[in-house]
PDB file of C-alpha atoms in Angstrom:
ATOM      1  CA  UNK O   1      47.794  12.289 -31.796  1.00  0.00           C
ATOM      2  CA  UNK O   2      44.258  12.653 -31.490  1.00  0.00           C
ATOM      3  CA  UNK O   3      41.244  11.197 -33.069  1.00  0.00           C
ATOM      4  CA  UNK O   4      37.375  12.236 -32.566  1.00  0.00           C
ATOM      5  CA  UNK O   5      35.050  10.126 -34.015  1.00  0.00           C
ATOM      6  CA  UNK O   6      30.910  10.679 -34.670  1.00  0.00           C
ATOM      7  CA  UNK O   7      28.483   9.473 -37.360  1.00  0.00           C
ATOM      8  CA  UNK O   8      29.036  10.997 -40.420  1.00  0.00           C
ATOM      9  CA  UNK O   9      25.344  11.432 -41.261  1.00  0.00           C
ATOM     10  CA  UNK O  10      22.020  11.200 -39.201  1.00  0.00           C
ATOM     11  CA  UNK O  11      18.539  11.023 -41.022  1.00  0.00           C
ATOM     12  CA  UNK O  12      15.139  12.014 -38.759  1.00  0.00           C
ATOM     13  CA  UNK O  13      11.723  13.342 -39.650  1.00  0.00           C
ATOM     14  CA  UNK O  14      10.232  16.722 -37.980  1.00  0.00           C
ATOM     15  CA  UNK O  15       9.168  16.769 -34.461  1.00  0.00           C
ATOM     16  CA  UNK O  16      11.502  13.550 -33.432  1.00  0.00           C
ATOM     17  CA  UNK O  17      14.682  13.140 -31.146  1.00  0.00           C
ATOM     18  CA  UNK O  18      18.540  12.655 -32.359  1.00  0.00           C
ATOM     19  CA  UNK O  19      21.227  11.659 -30.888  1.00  0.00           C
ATOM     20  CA  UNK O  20      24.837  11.984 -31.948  1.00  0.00           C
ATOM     21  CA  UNK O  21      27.553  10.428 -30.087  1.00  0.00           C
ATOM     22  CA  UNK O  22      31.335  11.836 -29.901  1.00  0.00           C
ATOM     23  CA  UNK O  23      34.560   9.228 -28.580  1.00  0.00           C
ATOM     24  CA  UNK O  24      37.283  11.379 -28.226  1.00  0.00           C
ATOM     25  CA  UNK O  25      41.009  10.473 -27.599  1.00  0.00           C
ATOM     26  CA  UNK O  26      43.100  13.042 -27.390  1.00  0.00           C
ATOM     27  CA  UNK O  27      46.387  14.251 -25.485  1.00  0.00           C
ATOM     28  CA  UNK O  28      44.461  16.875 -22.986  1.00  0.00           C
ATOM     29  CA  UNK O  29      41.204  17.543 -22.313  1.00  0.00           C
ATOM     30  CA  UNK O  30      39.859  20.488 -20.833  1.00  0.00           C
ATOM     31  CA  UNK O  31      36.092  19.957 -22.288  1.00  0.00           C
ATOM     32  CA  UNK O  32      34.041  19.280 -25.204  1.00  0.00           C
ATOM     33  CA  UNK O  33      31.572  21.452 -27.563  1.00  0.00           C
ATOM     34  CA  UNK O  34      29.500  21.579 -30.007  1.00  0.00           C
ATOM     35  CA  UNK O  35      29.123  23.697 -32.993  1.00  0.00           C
ATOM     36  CA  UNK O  36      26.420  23.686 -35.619  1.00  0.00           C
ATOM     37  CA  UNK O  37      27.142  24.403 -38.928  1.00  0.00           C
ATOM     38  CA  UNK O  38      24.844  25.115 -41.904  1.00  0.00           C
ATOM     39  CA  UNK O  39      25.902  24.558 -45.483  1.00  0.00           C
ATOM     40  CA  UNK O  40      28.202  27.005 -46.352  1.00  0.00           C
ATOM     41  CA  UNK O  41      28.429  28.791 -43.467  1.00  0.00           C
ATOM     42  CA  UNK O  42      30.073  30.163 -39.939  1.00  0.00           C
ATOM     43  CA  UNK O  43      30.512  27.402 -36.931  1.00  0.00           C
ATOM     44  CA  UNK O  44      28.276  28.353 -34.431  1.00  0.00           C
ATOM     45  CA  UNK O  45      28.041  27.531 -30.751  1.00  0.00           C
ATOM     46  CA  UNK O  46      25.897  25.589 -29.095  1.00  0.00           C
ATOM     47  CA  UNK O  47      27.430  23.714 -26.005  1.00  0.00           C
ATOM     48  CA  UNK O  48      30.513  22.837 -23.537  1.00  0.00           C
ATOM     49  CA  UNK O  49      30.768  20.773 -20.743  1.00  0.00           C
ATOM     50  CA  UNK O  50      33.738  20.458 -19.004  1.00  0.00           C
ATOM     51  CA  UNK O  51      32.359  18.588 -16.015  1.00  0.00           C
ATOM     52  CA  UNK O  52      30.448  14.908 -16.407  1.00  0.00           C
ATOM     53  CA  UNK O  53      26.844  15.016 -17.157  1.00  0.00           C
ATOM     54  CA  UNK O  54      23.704  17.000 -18.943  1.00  0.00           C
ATOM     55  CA  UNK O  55      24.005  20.367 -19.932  1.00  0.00           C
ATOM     56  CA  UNK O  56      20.530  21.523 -21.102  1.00  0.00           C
ATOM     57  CA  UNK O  57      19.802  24.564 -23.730  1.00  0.00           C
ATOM     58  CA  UNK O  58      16.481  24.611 -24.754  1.00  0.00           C
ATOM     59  CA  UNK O  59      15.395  22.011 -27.126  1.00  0.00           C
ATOM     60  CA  UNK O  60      19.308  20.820 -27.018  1.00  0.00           C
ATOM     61  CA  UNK O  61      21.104  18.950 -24.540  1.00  0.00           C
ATOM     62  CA  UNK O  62      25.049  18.186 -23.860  1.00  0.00           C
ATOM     63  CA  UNK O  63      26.190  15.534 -21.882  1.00  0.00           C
ATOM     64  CA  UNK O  64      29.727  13.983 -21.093  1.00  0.00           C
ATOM     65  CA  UNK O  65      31.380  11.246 -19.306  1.00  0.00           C
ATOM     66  CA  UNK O  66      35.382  11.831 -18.865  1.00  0.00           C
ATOM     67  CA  UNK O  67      35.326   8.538 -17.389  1.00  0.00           C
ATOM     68  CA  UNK O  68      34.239   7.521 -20.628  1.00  0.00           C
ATOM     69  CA  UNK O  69      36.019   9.896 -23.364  1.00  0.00           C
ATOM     70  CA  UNK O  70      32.102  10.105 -24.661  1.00  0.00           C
ATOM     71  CA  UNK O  71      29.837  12.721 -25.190  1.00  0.00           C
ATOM     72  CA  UNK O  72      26.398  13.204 -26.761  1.00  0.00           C
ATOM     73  CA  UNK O  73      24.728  16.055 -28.503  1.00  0.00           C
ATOM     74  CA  UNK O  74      20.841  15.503 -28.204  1.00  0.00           C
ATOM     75  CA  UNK O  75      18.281  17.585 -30.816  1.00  0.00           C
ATOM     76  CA  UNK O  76      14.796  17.385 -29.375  1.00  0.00           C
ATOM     77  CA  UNK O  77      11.415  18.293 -31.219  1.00  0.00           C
ATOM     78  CA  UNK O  78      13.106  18.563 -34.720  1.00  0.00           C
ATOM     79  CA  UNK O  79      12.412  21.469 -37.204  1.00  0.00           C
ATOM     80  CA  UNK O  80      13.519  21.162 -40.799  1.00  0.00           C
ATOM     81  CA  UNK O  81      15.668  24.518 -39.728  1.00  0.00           C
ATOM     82  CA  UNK O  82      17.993  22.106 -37.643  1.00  0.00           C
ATOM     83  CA  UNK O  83      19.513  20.063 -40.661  1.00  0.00           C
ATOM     84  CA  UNK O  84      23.023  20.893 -40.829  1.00  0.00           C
ATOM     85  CA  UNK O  85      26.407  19.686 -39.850  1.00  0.00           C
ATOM     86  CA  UNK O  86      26.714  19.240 -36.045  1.00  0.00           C
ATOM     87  CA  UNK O  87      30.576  19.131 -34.832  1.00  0.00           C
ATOM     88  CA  UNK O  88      32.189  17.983 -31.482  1.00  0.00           C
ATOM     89  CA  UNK O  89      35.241  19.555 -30.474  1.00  0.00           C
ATOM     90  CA  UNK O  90      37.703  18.981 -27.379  1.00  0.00           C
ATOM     91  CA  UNK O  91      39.670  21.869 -25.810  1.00  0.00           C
ATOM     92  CA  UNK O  92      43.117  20.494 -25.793  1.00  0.00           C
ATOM     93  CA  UNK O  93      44.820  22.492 -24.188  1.00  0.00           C
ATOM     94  CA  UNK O  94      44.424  26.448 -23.537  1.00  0.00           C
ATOM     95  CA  UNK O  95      44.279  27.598 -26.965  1.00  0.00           C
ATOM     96  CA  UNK O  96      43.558  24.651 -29.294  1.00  0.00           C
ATOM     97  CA  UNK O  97      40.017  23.139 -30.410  1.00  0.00           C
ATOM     98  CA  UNK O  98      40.217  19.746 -32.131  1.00  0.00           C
ATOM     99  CA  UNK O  99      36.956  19.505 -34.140  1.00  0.00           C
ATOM    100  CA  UNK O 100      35.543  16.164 -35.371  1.00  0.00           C
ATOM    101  CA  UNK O 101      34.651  15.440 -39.003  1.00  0.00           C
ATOM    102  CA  UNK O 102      30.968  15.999 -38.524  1.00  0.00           C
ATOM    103  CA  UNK O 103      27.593  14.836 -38.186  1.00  0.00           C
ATOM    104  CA  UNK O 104      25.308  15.645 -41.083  1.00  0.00           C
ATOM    105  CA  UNK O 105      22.008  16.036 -39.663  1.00  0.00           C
ATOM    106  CA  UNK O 106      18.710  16.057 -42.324  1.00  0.00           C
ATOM    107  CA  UNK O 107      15.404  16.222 -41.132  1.00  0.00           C
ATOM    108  CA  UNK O 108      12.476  15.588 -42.818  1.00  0.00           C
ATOM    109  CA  UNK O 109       9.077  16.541 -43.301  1.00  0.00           C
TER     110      UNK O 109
ATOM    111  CA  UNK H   1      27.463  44.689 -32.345  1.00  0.00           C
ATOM    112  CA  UNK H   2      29.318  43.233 -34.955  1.00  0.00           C
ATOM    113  CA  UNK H   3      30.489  39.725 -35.356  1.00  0.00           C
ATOM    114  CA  UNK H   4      33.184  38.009 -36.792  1.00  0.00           C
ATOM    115  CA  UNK H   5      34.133  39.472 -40.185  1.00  0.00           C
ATOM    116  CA  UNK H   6      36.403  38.168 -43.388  1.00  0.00           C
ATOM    117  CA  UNK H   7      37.375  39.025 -46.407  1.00  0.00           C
ATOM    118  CA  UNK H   8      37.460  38.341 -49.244  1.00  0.00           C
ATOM    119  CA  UNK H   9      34.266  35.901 -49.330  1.00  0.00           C
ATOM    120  CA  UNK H  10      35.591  33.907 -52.592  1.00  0.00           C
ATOM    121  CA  UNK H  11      39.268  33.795 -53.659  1.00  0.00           C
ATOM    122  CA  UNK H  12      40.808  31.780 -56.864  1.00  0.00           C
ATOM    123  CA  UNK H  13      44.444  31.487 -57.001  1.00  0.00           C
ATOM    124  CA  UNK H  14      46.706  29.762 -59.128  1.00  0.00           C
ATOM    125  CA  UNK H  15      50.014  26.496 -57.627  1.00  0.00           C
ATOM    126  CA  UNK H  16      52.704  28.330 -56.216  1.00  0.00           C
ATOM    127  CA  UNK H  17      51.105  32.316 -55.656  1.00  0.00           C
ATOM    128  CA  UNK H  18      50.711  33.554 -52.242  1.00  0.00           C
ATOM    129  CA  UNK H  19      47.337  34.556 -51.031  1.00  0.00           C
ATOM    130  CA  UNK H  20      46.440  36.815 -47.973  1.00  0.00           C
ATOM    131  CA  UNK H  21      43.306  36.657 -45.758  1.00  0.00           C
ATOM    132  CA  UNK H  22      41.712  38.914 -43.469  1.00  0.00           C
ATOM    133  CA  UNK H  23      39.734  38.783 -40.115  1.00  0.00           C
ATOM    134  CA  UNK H  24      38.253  41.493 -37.277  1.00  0.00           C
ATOM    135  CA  UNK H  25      37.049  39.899 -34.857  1.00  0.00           C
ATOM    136  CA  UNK H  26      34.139  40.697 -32.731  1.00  0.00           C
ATOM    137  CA  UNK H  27      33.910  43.968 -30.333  1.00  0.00           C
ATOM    138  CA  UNK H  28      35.311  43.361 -27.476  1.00  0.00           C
ATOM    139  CA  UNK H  29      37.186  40.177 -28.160  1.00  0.00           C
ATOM    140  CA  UNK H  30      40.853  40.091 -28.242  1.00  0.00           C
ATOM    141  CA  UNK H  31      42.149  36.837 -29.932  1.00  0.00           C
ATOM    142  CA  UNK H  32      42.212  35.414 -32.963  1.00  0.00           C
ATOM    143  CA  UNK H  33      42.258  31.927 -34.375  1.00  0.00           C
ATOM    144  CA  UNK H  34      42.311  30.755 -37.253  1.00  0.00           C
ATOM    145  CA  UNK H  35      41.179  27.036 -39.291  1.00  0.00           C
ATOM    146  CA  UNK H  36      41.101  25.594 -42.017  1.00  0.00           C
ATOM    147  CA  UNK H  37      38.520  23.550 -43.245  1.00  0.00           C
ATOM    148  CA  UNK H  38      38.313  21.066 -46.005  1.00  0.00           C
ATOM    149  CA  UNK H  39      34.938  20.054 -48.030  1.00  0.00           C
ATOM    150  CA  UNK H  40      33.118  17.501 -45.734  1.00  0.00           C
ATOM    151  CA  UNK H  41      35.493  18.159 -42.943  1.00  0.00           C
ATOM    152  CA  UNK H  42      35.677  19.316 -39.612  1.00  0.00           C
ATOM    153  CA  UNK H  43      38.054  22.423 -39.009  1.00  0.00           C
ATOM    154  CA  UNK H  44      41.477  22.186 -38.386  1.00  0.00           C
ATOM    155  CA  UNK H  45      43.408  24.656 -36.042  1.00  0.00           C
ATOM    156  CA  UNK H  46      46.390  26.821 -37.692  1.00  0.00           C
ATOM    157  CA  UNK H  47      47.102  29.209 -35.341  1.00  0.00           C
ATOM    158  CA  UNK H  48      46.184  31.597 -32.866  1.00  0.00           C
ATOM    159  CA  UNK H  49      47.327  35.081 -32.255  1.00  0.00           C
ATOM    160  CA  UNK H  50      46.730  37.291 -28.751  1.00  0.00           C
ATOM    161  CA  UNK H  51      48.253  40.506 -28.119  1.00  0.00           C
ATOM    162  CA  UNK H  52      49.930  40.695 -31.605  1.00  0.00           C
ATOM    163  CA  UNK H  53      51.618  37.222 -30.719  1.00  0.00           C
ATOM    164  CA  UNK H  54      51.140  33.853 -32.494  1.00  0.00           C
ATOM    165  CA  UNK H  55      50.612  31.639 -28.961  1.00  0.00           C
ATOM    166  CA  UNK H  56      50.065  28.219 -30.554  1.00  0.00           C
ATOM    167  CA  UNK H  57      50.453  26.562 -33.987  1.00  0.00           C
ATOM    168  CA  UNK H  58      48.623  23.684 -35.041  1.00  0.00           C
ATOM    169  CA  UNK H  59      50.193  21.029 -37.899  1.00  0.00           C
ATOM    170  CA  UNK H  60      50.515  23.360 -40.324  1.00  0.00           C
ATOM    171  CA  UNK H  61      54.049  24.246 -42.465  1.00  0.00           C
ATOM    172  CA  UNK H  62      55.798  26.883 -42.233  1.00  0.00           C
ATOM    173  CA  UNK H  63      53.827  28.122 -45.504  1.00  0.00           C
ATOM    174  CA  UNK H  64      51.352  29.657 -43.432  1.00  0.00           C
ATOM    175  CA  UNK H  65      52.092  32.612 -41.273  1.00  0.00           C
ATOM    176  CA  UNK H  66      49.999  35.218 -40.259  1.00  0.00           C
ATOM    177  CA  UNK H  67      49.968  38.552 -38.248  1.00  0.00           C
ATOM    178  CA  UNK H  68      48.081  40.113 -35.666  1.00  0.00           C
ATOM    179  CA  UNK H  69      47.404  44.471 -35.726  1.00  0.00           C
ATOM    180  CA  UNK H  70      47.070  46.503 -32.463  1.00  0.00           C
ATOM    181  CA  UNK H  71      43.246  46.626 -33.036  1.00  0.00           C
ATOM    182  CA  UNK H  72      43.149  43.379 -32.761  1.00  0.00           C
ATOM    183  CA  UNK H  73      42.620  42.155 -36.783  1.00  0.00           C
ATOM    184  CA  UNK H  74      44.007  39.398 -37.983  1.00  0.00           C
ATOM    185  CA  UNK H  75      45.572  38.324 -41.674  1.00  0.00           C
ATOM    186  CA  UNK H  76      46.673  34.886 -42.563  1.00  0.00           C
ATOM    187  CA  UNK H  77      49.424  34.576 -45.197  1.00  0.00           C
ATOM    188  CA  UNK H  78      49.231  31.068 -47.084  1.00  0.00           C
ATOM    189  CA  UNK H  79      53.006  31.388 -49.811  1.00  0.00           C
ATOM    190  CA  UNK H  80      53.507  29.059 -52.191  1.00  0.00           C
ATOM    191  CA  UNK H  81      49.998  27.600 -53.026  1.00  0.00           C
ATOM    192  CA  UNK H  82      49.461  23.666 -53.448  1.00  0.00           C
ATOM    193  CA  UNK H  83      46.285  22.582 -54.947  1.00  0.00           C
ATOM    194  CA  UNK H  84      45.809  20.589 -51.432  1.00  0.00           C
ATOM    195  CA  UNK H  85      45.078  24.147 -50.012  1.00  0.00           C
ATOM    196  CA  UNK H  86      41.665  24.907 -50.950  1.00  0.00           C
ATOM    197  CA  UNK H  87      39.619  24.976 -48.358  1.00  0.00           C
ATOM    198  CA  UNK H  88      37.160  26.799 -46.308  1.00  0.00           C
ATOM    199  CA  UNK H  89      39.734  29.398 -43.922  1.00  0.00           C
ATOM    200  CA  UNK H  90      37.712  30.088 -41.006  1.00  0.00           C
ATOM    201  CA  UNK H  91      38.707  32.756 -38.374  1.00  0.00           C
ATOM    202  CA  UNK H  92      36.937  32.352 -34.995  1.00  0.00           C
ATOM    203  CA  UNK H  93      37.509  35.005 -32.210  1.00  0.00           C
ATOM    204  CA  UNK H  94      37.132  34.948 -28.289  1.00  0.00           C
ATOM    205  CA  UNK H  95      37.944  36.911 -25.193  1.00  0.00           C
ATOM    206  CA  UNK H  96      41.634  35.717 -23.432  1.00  0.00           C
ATOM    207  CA  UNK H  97      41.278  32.471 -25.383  1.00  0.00           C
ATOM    208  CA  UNK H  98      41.628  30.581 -22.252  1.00  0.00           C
ATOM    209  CA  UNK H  99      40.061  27.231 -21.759  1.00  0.00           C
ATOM    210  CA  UNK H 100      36.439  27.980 -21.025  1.00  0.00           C
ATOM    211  CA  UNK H 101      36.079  30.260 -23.825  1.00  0.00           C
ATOM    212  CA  UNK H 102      33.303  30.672 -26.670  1.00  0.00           C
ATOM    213  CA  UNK H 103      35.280  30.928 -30.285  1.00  0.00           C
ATOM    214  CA  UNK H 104      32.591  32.785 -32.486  1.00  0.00           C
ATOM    215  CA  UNK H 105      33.231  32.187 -35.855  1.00  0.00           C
ATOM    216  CA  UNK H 106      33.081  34.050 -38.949  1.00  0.00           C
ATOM    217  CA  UNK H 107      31.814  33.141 -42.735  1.00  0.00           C
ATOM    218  CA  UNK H 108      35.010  31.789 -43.957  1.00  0.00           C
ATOM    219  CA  UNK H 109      36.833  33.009 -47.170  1.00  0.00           C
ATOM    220  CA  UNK H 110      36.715  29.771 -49.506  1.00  0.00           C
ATOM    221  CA  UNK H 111      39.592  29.556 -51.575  1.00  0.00           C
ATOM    222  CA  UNK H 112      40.246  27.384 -54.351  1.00  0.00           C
ATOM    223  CA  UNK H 113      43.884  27.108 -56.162  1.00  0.00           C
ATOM    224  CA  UNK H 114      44.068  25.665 -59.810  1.00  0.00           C
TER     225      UNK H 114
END
Protein backbone atom coordinates (compact mmCIF):
# COMPACT_ATOMS: atom_id res chain seq x y z
CA UNK A 1 0.00 0.00 0.00
CA UNK A 2 0.99 3.40 0.47
CA UNK A 3 1.00 5.85 3.23
CA UNK A 4 1.95 9.78 3.13
CA UNK A 5 2.18 11.35 6.19
CA UNK A 6 2.41 15.47 7.13
CA UNK A 7 1.20 17.58 10.07
CA UNK A 8 -2.25 17.88 10.15
CA UNK A 9 -2.25 21.56 11.16
CA UNK A 10 0.47 24.38 11.21
CA UNK A 11 -0.16 27.74 13.15
CA UNK A 12 2.22 31.04 12.10
CA UNK A 13 1.73 34.77 12.32
CA UNK A 14 2.10 37.18 9.07
CA UNK A 15 5.40 37.85 7.59
CA UNK A 16 7.09 34.45 9.17
CA UNK A 17 8.46 31.12 7.57
CA UNK A 18 6.65 27.47 7.57
CA UNK A 19 7.69 24.48 6.98
CA UNK A 20 5.73 21.33 6.29
CA UNK A 21 7.33 18.07 5.97
CA UNK A 22 5.95 15.01 3.73
CA UNK A 23 7.41 10.97 4.42
CA UNK A 24 6.11 9.15 1.75
CA UNK A 25 6.11 5.29 1.23
CA UNK A 26 4.67 4.22 -1.56
CA UNK A 27 4.99 1.38 -4.35
CA UNK A 28 6.51 3.85 -7.25
CA UNK A 29 7.62 7.06 -7.29
CA UNK A 30 7.97 9.19 -10.12
CA UNK A 31 7.88 12.66 -7.99
CA UNK A 32 6.15 14.62 -5.47
CA UNK A 33 3.79 17.90 -5.49
CA UNK A 34 2.13 20.12 -3.87
CA UNK A 35 -1.28 21.49 -4.08
CA UNK A 36 -2.88 24.26 -2.09
CA UNK A 37 -6.24 24.16 -1.26
CA UNK A 38 -8.56 26.83 0.19
CA UNK A 39 -11.69 26.00 2.13
CA UNK A 40 -14.07 24.79 -0.09
CA UNK A 41 -12.39 24.92 -3.04
CA UNK A 42 -10.32 23.52 -6.33
CA UNK A 43 -6.64 21.86 -5.61
CA UNK A 44 -4.32 24.04 -7.04
CA UNK A 45 -0.71 23.61 -8.09
CA UNK A 46 2.09 24.78 -6.72
CA UNK A 47 5.20 22.40 -7.06
CA UNK A 48 6.95 18.98 -8.33
CA UNK A 49 10.20 17.76 -8.04
CA UNK A 50 11.10 14.71 -9.39
CA UNK A 51 14.84 15.06 -8.93
CA UNK A 52 16.56 15.61 -5.18
CA UNK A 53 16.76 19.08 -3.97
CA UNK A 54 15.14 22.87 -3.94
CA UNK A 55 12.76 23.85 -6.34
CA UNK A 56 12.12 27.61 -5.83
CA UNK A 57 8.71 29.59 -6.90
CA UNK A 58 8.63 32.81 -5.57
CA UNK A 59 7.96 33.15 -1.97
CA UNK A 60 7.59 29.07 -2.04
CA UNK A 61 10.09 26.51 -2.16
CA UNK A 62 10.03 22.50 -2.88
CA UNK A 63 12.60 20.32 -1.93
CA UNK A 64 13.07 16.41 -1.94
CA UNK A 65 15.38 13.75 -0.95
CA UNK A 66 14.52 10.17 -2.70
CA UNK A 67 17.23 8.94 -0.66
CA UNK A 68 15.12 9.91 2.05
CA UNK A 69 11.28 9.34 0.94
CA UNK A 70 11.05 13.19 2.42
CA UNK A 71 10.03 16.27 1.08
CA UNK A 72 9.32 19.79 2.34
CA UNK A 73 6.99 22.51 1.24
CA UNK A 74 8.46 25.91 2.57
CA UNK A 75 5.94 29.28 2.77
CA UNK A 76 8.15 32.32 3.14
CA UNK A 77 7.00 35.97 4.16
CA UNK A 78 3.42 34.82 5.20
CA UNK A 79 0.19 36.71 4.17
CA UNK A 80 -3.07 35.92 5.89
CA UNK A 81 -4.12 34.98 2.01
CA UNK A 82 -1.86 31.77 2.40
CA UNK A 83 -3.98 29.94 5.18
CA UNK A 84 -5.36 26.97 3.66
CA UNK A 85 -4.83 23.30 3.31
CA UNK A 86 -1.41 22.49 1.75
CA UNK A 87 -1.28 18.73 0.25
CA UNK A 88 1.72 16.50 -0.85
CA UNK A 89 1.16 14.10 -3.44
CA UNK A 90 3.48 11.31 -5.11
CA UNK A 91 3.11 10.33 -8.79
CA UNK A 92 2.85 6.63 -8.55
CA UNK A 93 2.96 5.58 -11.44
CA UNK A 94 1.93 7.26 -14.95
CA UNK A 95 -1.51 8.12 -14.20
CA UNK A 96 -2.08 8.00 -10.43
CA UNK A 97 -1.52 10.89 -7.70
CA UNK A 98 -1.60 9.69 -4.09
CA UNK A 99 -2.43 12.84 -2.06
CA UNK A 100 -1.71 13.12 1.69
CA UNK A 101 -4.33 14.05 4.30
CA UNK A 102 -3.23 17.63 4.55
CA UNK A 103 -1.60 20.35 6.24
CA UNK A 104 -3.89 23.04 7.57
CA UNK A 105 -2.00 26.12 7.41
CA UNK A 106 -3.50 29.46 9.54
CA UNK A 107 -1.71 32.48 9.68
CA UNK A 108 -2.17 35.16 11.79
CA UNK A 109 -2.15 38.70 12.12
CA UNK B 1 -9.32 30.26 -21.47
CA UNK B 2 -11.43 28.28 -19.46
CA UNK B 3 -10.56 26.01 -16.65
CA UNK B 4 -11.74 23.04 -15.22
CA UNK B 5 -15.55 22.99 -15.03
CA UNK B 6 -18.34 20.72 -12.97
CA UNK B 7 -21.57 20.41 -12.46
CA UNK B 8 -23.76 20.36 -10.53
CA UNK B 9 -21.99 22.50 -7.63
CA UNK B 10 -24.29 20.89 -4.72
CA UNK B 11 -26.09 17.52 -5.06
CA UNK B 12 -28.39 15.70 -2.22
CA UNK B 13 -29.29 12.22 -2.85
CA UNK B 14 -30.96 9.71 -0.97
CA UNK B 15 -29.08 5.35 0.17
CA UNK B 16 -29.31 3.34 -2.75
CA UNK B 17 -30.14 6.16 -5.93
CA UNK B 18 -27.61 6.63 -8.52
CA UNK B 19 -26.15 10.01 -9.07
CA UNK B 20 -24.24 11.33 -12.21
CA UNK B 21 -21.47 13.99 -12.35
CA UNK B 22 -20.05 16.04 -14.93
CA UNK B 23 -16.59 17.51 -15.94
CA UNK B 24 -14.92 19.56 -19.20
CA UNK B 25 -11.84 19.90 -18.74
CA UNK B 26 -9.61 22.68 -19.68
CA UNK B 27 -8.87 23.80 -23.52
CA UNK B 28 -6.48 22.01 -24.77
CA UNK B 29 -6.18 19.22 -22.27
CA UNK B 30 -7.13 15.78 -23.11
CA UNK B 31 -7.52 13.60 -19.91
CA UNK B 32 -9.55 13.34 -17.26
CA UNK B 33 -9.29 12.23 -13.68
CA UNK B 34 -11.30 12.05 -11.31
CA UNK B 35 -11.19 12.01 -6.93
CA UNK B 36 -12.92 11.85 -4.37
CA UNK B 37 -12.46 13.66 -1.40
CA UNK B 38 -13.74 13.26 2.07
CA UNK B 39 -14.22 16.25 4.78
CA UNK B 40 -10.67 16.84 6.26
CA UNK B 41 -9.13 14.59 3.73
CA UNK B 42 -6.78 14.50 1.10
CA UNK B 43 -8.18 13.30 -2.40
CA UNK B 44 -8.39 9.96 -3.40
CA UNK B 45 -7.90 8.79 -7.10
CA UNK B 46 -11.01 6.92 -8.88
CA UNK B 47 -10.17 6.86 -12.20
CA UNK B 48 -8.82 8.30 -15.16
CA UNK B 49 -10.07 8.39 -18.66
CA UNK B 50 -7.83 9.37 -22.05
CA UNK B 51 -9.05 9.01 -25.44
CA UNK B 52 -12.57 7.84 -24.33
CA UNK B 53 -10.73 4.98 -22.31
CA UNK B 54 -10.70 4.43 -18.51
CA UNK B 55 -6.56 3.81 -18.25
CA UNK B 56 -6.33 3.29 -14.48
CA UNK B 57 -8.70 2.68 -11.52
CA UNK B 58 -7.92 3.49 -8.13
CA UNK B 59 -9.65 1.38 -4.94
CA UNK B 60 -12.84 2.13 -5.78
CA UNK B 61 -15.96 -0.66 -6.39
CA UNK B 62 -17.32 -1.40 -9.16
CA UNK B 63 -20.20 1.19 -8.09
CA UNK B 64 -18.45 3.83 -9.73
CA UNK B 65 -18.03 3.96 -13.44
CA UNK B 66 -17.74 6.71 -15.56
CA UNK B 67 -17.42 7.71 -19.32
CA UNK B 68 -15.38 9.76 -21.39
CA UNK B 69 -17.14 11.91 -24.81
CA UNK B 70 -15.10 12.61 -28.01
CA UNK B 71 -14.69 16.28 -26.84
CA UNK B 72 -13.03 15.21 -24.24
CA UNK B 73 -15.87 15.67 -21.13
CA UNK B 74 -16.07 13.54 -18.60
CA UNK B 75 -19.20 12.06 -16.32
CA UNK B 76 -18.77 9.92 -13.30
CA UNK B 77 -21.61 7.50 -12.47
CA UNK B 78 -21.69 6.65 -8.58
CA UNK B 79 -25.14 3.50 -8.50
CA UNK B 80 -26.33 2.46 -5.53
CA UNK B 81 -25.55 5.30 -2.99
CA UNK B 82 -24.09 4.48 0.63
CA UNK B 83 -24.14 7.21 3.09
CA UNK B 84 -20.11 6.63 3.16
CA UNK B 85 -20.23 8.40 -0.30
CA UNK B 86 -20.51 11.94 0.41
CA UNK B 87 -17.78 13.63 -0.38
CA UNK B 88 -16.17 16.36 -2.26
CA UNK B 89 -15.86 14.62 -6.26
CA UNK B 90 -13.12 16.47 -7.73
CA UNK B 91 -12.23 16.21 -11.50
CA UNK B 92 -8.69 17.40 -12.35
CA UNK B 93 -7.55 17.52 -16.07
CA UNK B 94 -4.03 17.47 -17.83
CA UNK B 95 -2.39 17.09 -21.19
CA UNK B 96 -1.27 13.07 -22.01
CA UNK B 97 -1.48 12.46 -18.26
CA UNK B 98 1.96 11.18 -18.30
CA UNK B 99 4.22 11.43 -15.34
CA UNK B 100 5.44 15.00 -15.38
CA UNK B 101 2.12 16.40 -15.83
CA UNK B 102 0.17 19.40 -14.06
CA UNK B 103 -3.57 18.00 -13.03
CA UNK B 104 -5.61 21.36 -12.80
CA UNK B 105 -8.44 20.88 -10.83
CA UNK B 106 -11.89 21.97 -10.84
CA UNK B 107 -14.46 23.20 -7.90
CA UNK B 108 -15.74 19.87 -7.01
CA UNK B 109 -19.51 18.90 -6.94
CA UNK B 110 -20.12 18.11 -3.07
CA UNK B 111 -22.54 15.55 -2.63
CA UNK B 112 -24.18 14.45 0.37
CA UNK B 113 -26.54 11.14 0.53
CA UNK B 114 -29.13 10.82 3.47
Amino acid sequence: GQSLEQPSEVTAVEGAIVQINCTYQTSGFYGLSWYQQHDGGAPTFLSYNALDGLEETGRFSSFLSRSDSYGYLLLQELQMKDSASYFCAVREDDYKLSFGAGTTVTVRA
Amino acid sequence: DAGVTQSPTHLIKTRGQQVTLRCSPKSGHDTVSWYQQALGQGPQFIFQYYEEEERQRGNFPDRFSGHQFPNYSSELNVNALLLGDSALYLCASSLGGGASDTQYFGPGTRLTVL
